[in-house]
Amino acid sequence: MTAWSQGYIAESPYTFSYQAGLAPTQLQAVCALMGVKWQIRPDLVMVDIGCGRGLTVNTLAAANPGWTVVGLDYNPSHIAEAASIAERCRIPNAVFVEADLSTMTDEEIDRLPPIDVATLHGVWTWVGDPVREGIMRLLSRRLKPGGLVYAGYNALPGFGSDAALQRLFRHAAALHQGGTNAKVEAATDLARRLLETTPAYLPRTPLLDAMVKDDDRLNPSYLAHELLTEHWRPVFFEDIAKAFGAAKLDFVGSVTLSENIPDTLFTPAQRAIYETTPPGAMRELLKDLCVPRPFRRDVFVRGMVRTDADAALDDIVLAATMEPGQEPPKVKVNVGEAEMGEAMWTPMAAALRQGPCRLGDLRGLAPGKPPNPGELIMMLTGAGHAQPVQRPSGPTEQTAALNRLLAKEYVAEGRGGSQLCMASPVAGSGIACTWLELAVAVQPESEGREMPDTVALARRILGPLNEEAAEEASGVIQRMLIERRPVWRRFGIIGD
Ligand SMILES: C[S@@+](CC[C@H](N)C(=O)[O-])C[C@H]1O[C@@H](n2cnc3c(N)ncnc32)[C@H](O)[C@@H]1O
């Protein structure tokens, strides 16, 4: 532990991850679904509180040159890395500030511009009271009336099942003399061995299950930041909502659209209880009791103004992230699967392949009665067939530079479970991708319409390969170019 870290982990960097839920286009969709008036301004100001290594900030700033996107974190190595990426990719509207939220003075806070969107992903339930108080001071002083706050946090009761694991993990790590990764390894090993003895109170939660299975997504820096902090404490929704009241924030809804649609969450008997419960904290508690979601991603607004949800949803523009010939959307929800019929999907897929479409226009294409707009956007975005977008525009210097830099320097991180993305000027955000997709998309040959020499591409990306391995990799890249290139073009990631 470093002298200044106040119980949080600072000696090893956090994972390099893009968080799609923070994108204002997604927040706008949540507001529309919940009938809350909110629109993205062309000069939007966003502050990501506890921004980590800044991939989300750099991506959103590169994709929206008119915005100011500020990343704030107390770890100087996070800020130095993020600021260096912004500088090298010439993203002047990504601003990184090294600041400890617990000690930021009012004068320092007031130097920030008035904020339209504040985000905190993975911060609130890992830090002590002085840091939480600092967050609230910042929100109270700088969030504009009508501004939004996104909070992603460990929720009770779901994450409570990991309380024993977290305590055990911290003790086991403290006993080990090595660096953070070695501590995490020793603690993981102990947790696995203890679990084999079927102890009375160490439940095999999804997190412990992933440790047992050595899941690739659980890299050591994620586990260190998730479990080794002194202040790890999941909260009930009601408690965070109460704390946020200090900045006059009201709950809007979940960033996961399906979590706002009771039909997808409850069995009929649970639904009957839900329906007789007044809107508010108890309804959210019922969701947290019935739906397995240990991590909540909530949106709050400072000053709720109501609007017509259907009209607001109809105005949302979606672009297709799906590939040619993809099956109709099928979304896994808590009570099964929501599926779109072929007859409804076919005309919508054809329209989306031509370019971005308003949700209202897509609804008009359905045979018979137009579908409910909330359910339709949930289906189209929930299964990864489409994504809300900002504006039709081609590649920009900044997005292209960021994508090239990520491909050159960060592809290796994507192999260890970090969430990479490609910055898209059309989406005004990032689109999730694998490390190989990123590496292929930035090759100059991917721009054209011809199929390039994929054996040569495979060797350039993967290094020396024998004949057989080169053929195999070439096949994978060919399929990727056929399937993904239209999507990269649609999103302005590559030119025509
Ligand atoms: C779990 S990480 C999440 C990072 C980022 N939001 C993401 O999702 O990739 C929590 C972040 O909070 C930062 N943090 C912890 N305590 C802080 C404090 N007192 N002031 C500012 N940042 C802090 C850490 O340095 C770390 O980057």
XYZ file of C-alpha atoms and ligand atoms in Angstrom:
523
model
C 0.000 0.000 0.000
C 1.394 3.438 -0.853
C 1.543 6.172 1.792
C -1.074 8.354 0.093
C -3.622 5.813 -1.116
C -5.997 5.823 1.922
C -6.670 2.128 1.775
C -7.362 1.998 -1.976
C -5.015 0.148 -4.357
C -2.527 2.443 -6.033
C 0.643 0.429 -6.500
C -0.697 -1.425 -9.518
C -2.742 0.214 -12.292
C -6.400 -0.653 -12.895
C -7.456 -2.548 -16.023
C -7.544 -0.599 -19.275
C -11.260 -0.661 -19.962
C -13.907 1.118 -21.995
C -17.246 1.416 -20.182
C -20.048 1.642 -22.758
C -22.680 2.500 -20.140
C -21.103 5.913 -19.538
C -21.728 7.118 -23.096
C -24.172 10.046 -23.068
C -26.010 8.478 -26.043
C -26.858 5.532 -23.788
C -27.804 7.850 -20.891
C -30.110 9.734 -23.255
C -31.810 6.450 -24.188
C -32.363 5.651 -20.491
C -33.885 9.091 -19.890
C -36.169 8.716 -22.919
C -37.319 5.264 -21.791
C -38.111 6.605 -18.331
C -39.916 9.680 -19.679
C -37.288 12.118 -18.392
C -36.430 15.089 -20.585
C -32.704 15.189 -21.328
C -30.775 15.935 -24.480
C -27.127 15.860 -25.448
C -25.782 19.392 -25.935
C -23.245 20.021 -28.727
C -20.926 21.584 -26.113
C -21.551 18.957 -23.433
C -19.247 18.882 -20.398
C -18.646 15.506 -18.825
C -16.520 14.610 -15.789
C -15.514 11.007 -15.126
C -14.796 10.802 -11.397
C -12.174 8.122 -10.648
C -11.474 7.739 -14.361
C -8.759 5.086 -14.000
C -6.549 4.905 -17.075
C -8.914 7.143 -19.027
C -9.904 4.997 -22.010
C -13.571 5.995 -21.720
C -12.692 9.703 -21.429
C -10.293 9.629 -24.378
C -12.765 7.694 -26.531
C -15.714 10.005 -25.838
C -13.581 13.133 -26.306
C -12.089 11.870 -29.592
C -15.539 10.963 -30.907
C -17.071 14.329 -29.930
C -14.694 17.215 -30.692
C -17.281 19.761 -29.438
C -17.416 18.277 -25.932
C -15.128 18.780 -22.958
C -14.476 15.460 -21.233
C -12.592 15.613 -17.940
C -11.024 12.592 -16.253
C -10.310 12.958 -12.569
C -8.280 10.459 -10.541
C -5.858 10.595 -7.623
C -3.459 8.003 -9.034
C -0.736 9.951 -10.878
C 0.247 6.929 -12.963
C -3.351 6.676 -14.269
C -3.456 10.383 -15.094
C 0.014 10.427 -16.695
C -0.868 7.518 -18.988
C -4.288 8.898 -19.970
C -2.944 12.419 -20.584
C -0.118 11.067 -22.700
C -2.618 9.216 -24.925
C -4.683 12.421 -25.311
C -1.575 14.406 -26.195
C -0.191 11.930 -28.702
C -3.581 11.515 -30.430
C -4.184 15.275 -30.366
C -7.424 15.097 -28.407
C -7.394 18.584 -26.840
C -10.875 18.225 -25.352
C -9.840 15.294 -23.133
C -8.610 16.913 -19.930
C -7.023 14.880 -17.157
C -6.744 16.201 -13.617
C -4.840 14.515 -10.812
C -6.950 15.154 -7.729
C -7.835 13.375 -4.521
C -11.566 13.678 -4.052
C -11.250 13.619 -0.288
C -8.992 16.666 -0.159
C -10.107 18.710 -3.181
C -10.830 22.200 -1.936
C -13.914 24.145 -2.949
C -11.651 26.440 -5.001
C -10.226 23.450 -6.893
C -13.704 22.053 -7.478
C -14.929 25.424 -8.741
C -12.181 25.476 -11.363
C -14.050 22.654 -13.141
C -16.552 23.843 -15.750
C -20.276 23.419 -14.921
C -21.037 19.759 -15.573
C -23.757 18.212 -17.773
C -22.828 14.582 -17.054
C -20.832 13.207 -14.122
C -19.923 9.536 -14.086
C -18.494 7.281 -11.401
C -17.928 3.707 -12.413
C -16.469 1.416 -9.776
C -15.706 4.140 -7.245
C -18.423 4.709 -4.605
C -18.327 1.274 -2.944
C -14.534 1.020 -2.829
C -13.650 4.264 -1.069
C -13.903 5.658 2.459
C -16.321 8.290 3.774
C -14.023 11.292 3.135
C -13.880 10.360 -0.578
C -17.661 9.922 -0.769
C -18.065 13.315 0.898
C -15.681 14.818 -1.672
C -17.750 13.329 -4.505
C -20.906 14.832 -3.048
C -19.258 18.252 -2.636
C -18.188 18.139 -6.278
C -21.647 17.127 -7.507
C -23.405 19.691 -5.298
C -21.168 22.532 -6.455
C -20.635 21.775 -10.160
C -23.444 19.620 -11.575
C -25.761 21.837 -13.611
C -29.500 21.874 -12.938
C -30.778 19.202 -15.319
C -27.399 17.407 -15.222
C -27.060 13.625 -15.068
C -25.033 11.355 -12.826
C -24.153 7.783 -13.700
C -23.071 5.538 -10.808
C -21.854 1.949 -11.254
C -21.453 0.240 -7.874
C -21.528 -3.018 -5.942
C -25.112 -3.462 -4.758
C -26.713 -5.275 -1.860
C -27.960 -7.893 -1.400
C -26.231 -9.325 -4.533
C -22.640 -8.433 -3.767
C -23.128 -9.122 -0.045
C -22.563 -12.805 -0.823
C -18.936 -11.911 -1.613
C -18.320 -10.232 1.758
C -16.600 -13.307 3.224
C -14.521 -13.796 0.093
C -13.366 -10.164 0.175
C -12.332 -10.367 3.849
C -10.525 -13.665 3.301
C -8.837 -12.266 0.202
C -7.491 -9.220 2.030
C -6.091 -11.298 4.880
C -4.497 -13.829 2.536
C -2.974 -11.074 0.404
C -1.575 -9.263 3.451
C 0.240 -12.429 4.540
C 2.095 -12.579 1.235
C 5.284 -10.564 0.883
C 5.341 -10.137 -2.925
C 3.919 -7.453 -5.238
C 0.204 -6.961 -5.917
C -0.047 -9.662 -8.587
C 1.659 -12.221 -6.372
C -0.612 -11.265 -3.470
C -3.686 -11.710 -5.683
C -2.423 -15.090 -6.848
C -1.785 -16.276 -3.288
C -5.209 -15.060 -2.139
C -6.956 -16.680 -5.119
C -5.185 -19.943 -4.428
C -6.235 -19.907 -0.772
C -9.871 -19.124 -1.652
C -9.900 -22.012 -4.140
C -8.379 -24.455 -1.648
C -10.763 -23.437 1.101
C -13.759 -23.770 -1.215
C -12.741 -27.383 -1.922
C -13.248 -28.157 1.769
C -16.933 -27.027 1.496
C -16.814 -24.500 4.336
C -20.150 -23.465 5.851
C -19.965 -19.786 4.880
C -17.974 -19.290 1.695
C -20.643 -19.347 -1.028
C -19.595 -20.190 -4.574
C -20.684 -16.808 -5.963
C -20.222 -15.943 -9.657
C -16.988 -14.132 -8.712
C -15.544 -17.082 -6.791
C -16.773 -19.429 -9.509
C -14.843 -17.384 -12.079
C -11.736 -17.628 -9.876
C -12.109 -21.390 -9.640
C -12.456 -21.628 -13.421
C -9.517 -19.240 -13.947
C -11.728 -17.038 -16.129
C -9.666 -14.925 -18.507
C -11.658 -11.805 -17.603
C -10.416 -11.868 -14.015
C -6.982 -10.415 -14.498
C -4.934 -9.658 -11.343
C -5.325 -5.879 -11.546
C -9.120 -6.217 -11.706
C -9.114 -8.536 -8.675
C -6.740 -6.285 -6.734
C -8.886 -3.198 -7.298
C -12.113 -5.123 -6.760
C -11.209 -6.978 -3.566
C -8.130 -5.590 -1.834
C -9.369 -2.139 -0.919
C -9.796 -1.468 2.785
C -13.138 0.255 2.215
C -14.951 -2.399 0.167
C -18.624 -2.014 1.083
C -21.528 -2.723 -1.242
C -24.631 -0.594 -0.625
C -28.370 -0.921 -0.961
C -29.837 1.245 -3.715
C -31.807 3.127 -1.085
C -28.622 4.202 0.706
C -26.866 5.583 -2.357
C -30.096 7.307 -3.431
C -30.290 8.923 0.017
C -26.635 10.046 -0.144
C -27.151 11.485 -3.637
C -30.089 13.496 -2.280
C -27.445 15.900 -0.895
C -26.855 17.028 -4.499
C -30.631 17.070 -5.200
C -30.375 13.997 -7.398
C -33.399 11.869 -8.287
C -33.268 8.339 -9.659
C -34.033 7.954 -13.355
C -33.354 4.276 -14.145
C -30.832 1.604 -14.982
C -28.389 1.915 -17.865
C -29.332 -1.660 -18.758
C -32.587 -0.887 -20.527
C -34.246 -4.252 -19.801
C -33.863 -3.613 -16.053
C -36.407 -0.805 -16.424
C -39.036 -3.065 -17.993
C -40.762 -5.075 -15.242
C -42.109 -7.659 -17.733
C -38.556 -8.859 -18.329
C -37.627 -9.080 -14.650
C -40.301 -10.848 -12.647
C -42.271 -14.058 -12.563
C -46.062 -13.415 -12.451
C -46.132 -13.919 -8.656
C -43.223 -11.519 -8.134
C -44.830 -9.058 -10.521
C -48.019 -9.083 -8.432
C -46.013 -8.032 -5.363
C -44.134 -5.418 -7.382
C -47.362 -3.916 -8.724
C -48.796 -3.397 -5.246
C -45.628 -1.604 -4.116
C -45.436 2.183 -4.504
C -42.770 3.494 -6.933
C -39.474 4.284 -5.233
C -36.825 2.583 -3.131
C -38.904 -0.475 -2.254
C -39.525 -1.291 -5.916
C -35.792 -1.118 -6.575
C -35.211 -3.371 -3.546
C -37.653 -5.900 -4.987
C -35.663 -5.856 -8.228
C -32.404 -6.346 -6.319
C -33.960 -9.274 -4.416
C -35.363 -10.983 -7.508
C -32.823 -10.185 -10.242
C -29.243 -11.445 -10.060
C -27.429 -8.140 -10.553
C -24.718 -7.600 -7.937
C -23.439 -4.557 -9.841
C -25.932 -1.727 -10.409
C -25.493 0.952 -13.067
C -27.880 3.740 -12.158
C -28.689 7.092 -13.703
C -29.758 10.089 -11.589
C -30.830 13.594 -12.609
C -30.595 16.909 -10.806
C -34.009 18.348 -11.473
C -36.445 15.942 -13.079
C -38.468 17.301 -16.014
C -41.006 14.880 -17.445
C -41.564 14.250 -21.134
C -43.519 11.846 -23.317
C -41.445 8.648 -23.272
C -42.691 7.254 -26.596
C -42.001 10.509 -28.489
C -38.526 10.828 -26.918
C -37.696 7.208 -27.794
C -38.935 7.630 -31.361
C -36.367 10.399 -31.870
C -33.407 8.226 -30.871
C -31.207 7.308 -33.819
C -29.772 3.792 -33.994
C -27.025 2.357 -36.193
C -26.592 -1.336 -36.847
C -23.727 -3.158 -35.166
C -24.941 -6.432 -36.658
C -23.469 -8.315 -39.531
C -25.028 -9.332 -42.858
C -27.508 -12.142 -42.400
C -27.543 -11.949 -38.603
C -30.452 -13.711 -36.890
C -33.264 -11.581 -35.362
C -32.474 -10.168 -31.909
C -32.903 -12.471 -28.938
C -32.290 -10.886 -25.528
C -31.625 -12.932 -22.407
C -33.680 -11.396 -19.610
C -34.274 -12.477 -16.033
C -37.397 -14.477 -16.819
C -36.221 -16.124 -20.036
C -35.605 -14.782 -23.484
C -37.261 -11.969 -25.437
C -37.213 -12.727 -29.155
C -38.115 -10.651 -32.209
C -40.013 -12.411 -34.986
C -38.491 -12.756 -38.468
C -41.333 -10.734 -40.064
C -40.597 -7.717 -37.885
C -36.827 -8.040 -38.154
C -36.447 -8.355 -41.930
C -37.573 -4.807 -42.929
C -35.780 -3.261 -39.942
C -32.515 -5.052 -40.774
C -32.774 -3.878 -44.396
C -33.270 -0.248 -43.304
C -30.472 -0.379 -40.721
C -28.074 -1.774 -43.316
C -28.592 1.418 -45.355
C -27.496 3.612 -42.426
C -28.634 5.087 -39.097
C -32.437 5.144 -38.544
C -34.792 6.858 -36.093
C -36.495 4.403 -33.779
C -39.833 5.912 -34.793
C -39.135 5.111 -38.466
C -38.105 1.563 -37.608
C -41.349 1.073 -35.668
C -43.270 2.180 -38.760
C -41.708 -0.663 -40.752
C -43.173 -3.405 -38.563
C -46.022 -5.320 -40.192
C -49.308 -4.689 -38.341
C -49.407 -2.742 -35.076
C -46.146 -0.834 -34.375
C -44.207 -2.373 -31.487
C -43.835 -0.627 -28.149
C -40.811 1.731 -28.493
C -39.300 0.817 -25.105
C -39.424 -2.880 -25.876
C -38.086 -2.318 -29.389
C -35.032 -0.308 -28.311
C -34.366 -2.850 -25.561
C -34.460 -5.674 -28.141
C -32.327 -3.925 -30.757
C -29.634 -2.693 -28.377
C -29.783 -5.479 -25.775
C -28.790 -8.189 -28.229
C -26.026 -6.051 -29.734
C -27.764 -5.518 -33.089
C -27.751 -1.721 -32.882
C -26.432 1.138 -30.816
C -27.665 4.714 -30.280
C -25.611 7.164 -32.338
C -24.941 10.872 -32.411
C -24.447 12.070 -35.979
C -23.605 10.815 -39.428
C -19.955 11.695 -40.046
C -16.856 10.026 -41.418
C -13.615 9.183 -39.623
C -12.019 12.080 -37.760
C -8.310 12.618 -37.170
C -8.695 12.044 -33.442
C -10.714 8.831 -33.604
C -8.395 7.367 -36.245
C -5.312 8.357 -34.226
C -6.738 6.874 -31.034
C -7.703 3.616 -32.735
C -4.209 3.317 -34.249
C -2.534 3.991 -30.916
C -4.761 1.486 -29.115
C -3.980 -1.127 -31.757
C -0.248 -0.473 -31.509
C 0.180 -0.233 -27.764
C -2.832 -1.817 -26.059
C -3.792 -4.872 -28.072
C -1.854 -7.032 -25.614
C -4.043 -5.734 -22.746
C -7.178 -6.768 -24.605
C -5.975 -10.355 -24.503
C -6.079 -10.371 -20.710
C -9.702 -9.486 -20.236
C -9.674 -5.688 -20.517
C -12.568 -4.239 -22.501
C -11.222 -2.571 -25.630
C -13.182 -0.435 -28.051
C -12.877 1.457 -31.312
C -13.649 5.166 -31.134
C -16.487 6.013 -33.536
C -17.340 9.552 -34.666
C -20.751 8.333 -35.848
C -21.664 6.753 -32.524
C -20.121 9.639 -30.583
C -18.748 6.872 -28.376
C -16.877 3.599 -28.699
C -17.933 0.298 -30.127
C -16.812 -2.771 -28.222
C -14.349 -4.999 -30.047
C -11.867 -7.805 -29.600
C -8.136 -7.142 -29.726
C -7.885 -8.853 -33.120
C -10.696 -6.734 -34.593
C -8.902 -3.604 -33.441
C -5.599 -4.780 -34.879
C -7.222 -5.586 -38.243
C -9.445 -2.469 -38.488
C -6.497 -0.048 -38.351
C -4.546 -1.713 -41.167
C -4.598 0.587 -44.229
C -5.799 -2.323 -46.434
C -9.001 -2.638 -44.374
C -10.178 0.675 -45.845
C -10.669 -0.550 -49.400
C -13.493 -2.630 -50.870
C -11.138 -5.343 -52.157
C -10.174 -8.355 -50.069
C -6.538 -7.686 -49.121
C -3.778 -10.305 -48.865
C -4.878 -11.725 -45.521
C -1.878 -14.064 -45.160
C 0.393 -11.006 -45.239
C -1.966 -9.211 -42.829
C -1.928 -12.170 -40.445
C 1.881 -12.201 -40.428
C 2.064 -8.441 -39.895
C -0.336 -8.600 -36.946
C 0.675 -11.879 -35.352
C 4.373 -12.054 -36.188
C 6.204 -14.960 -37.844
C 3.804 -17.875 -38.495
C 4.383 -21.210 -40.188
C 2.400 -21.964 -43.340
C -0.422 -23.809 -41.596
C -0.874 -21.207 -38.837
C -0.756 -18.384 -41.394
C -3.507 -20.065 -43.462
C -5.686 -20.518 -40.399
C -5.202 -16.921 -39.213
C -5.796 -15.669 -42.747
C -9.187 -17.457 -42.796
C -10.189 -15.829 -39.499
C -9.201 -12.372 -40.788
C -11.042 -12.913 -44.090
C -14.261 -13.816 -42.298
C -13.781 -10.827 -40.004
C -13.355 -8.472 -42.954
C -16.478 -9.811 -44.647
C -18.562 -9.576 -41.485
C -17.193 -6.541 -39.634
C -15.995 -4.212 -42.398
C -19.527 -2.964 -43.220
C -19.993 -2.182 -39.502
C -16.660 -0.336 -39.255
C -17.635 1.700 -42.322
C -21.103 2.475 -40.960
C -19.563 3.742 -37.727
C -16.961 5.915 -39.453
C -14.092 3.835 -38.114
C -12.755 3.240 -41.608
C -13.392 5.237 -44.769
C -15.237 3.960 -47.844
C -12.146 0.440 -9.714
S -11.287 1.814 -10.378
C -12.382 2.321 -11.655
C -11.700 3.092 -12.738
C -12.554 3.533 -13.910
N -13.721 4.272 -13.476
C -12.950 2.332 -14.764
O -14.082 1.864 -14.623
O -12.134 1.858 -15.561
C -11.474 3.102 -9.152
C -10.685 4.360 -9.456
O -10.902 5.331 -8.412
C -9.683 6.015 -8.172
N -9.709 6.575 -6.795
C -9.720 5.891 -5.632
N -9.689 6.739 -4.589
C -9.686 7.999 -5.110
C -9.641 9.303 -4.535
N -9.575 9.475 -3.217
N -9.655 10.363 -5.362
C -9.689 10.195 -6.715
N -9.694 8.994 -7.305
C -9.697 7.901 -6.518
C -8.617 4.941 -8.346
O -7.335 5.448 -8.587
C -9.173 4.131 -9.521
O -8.693 4.594 -10.738
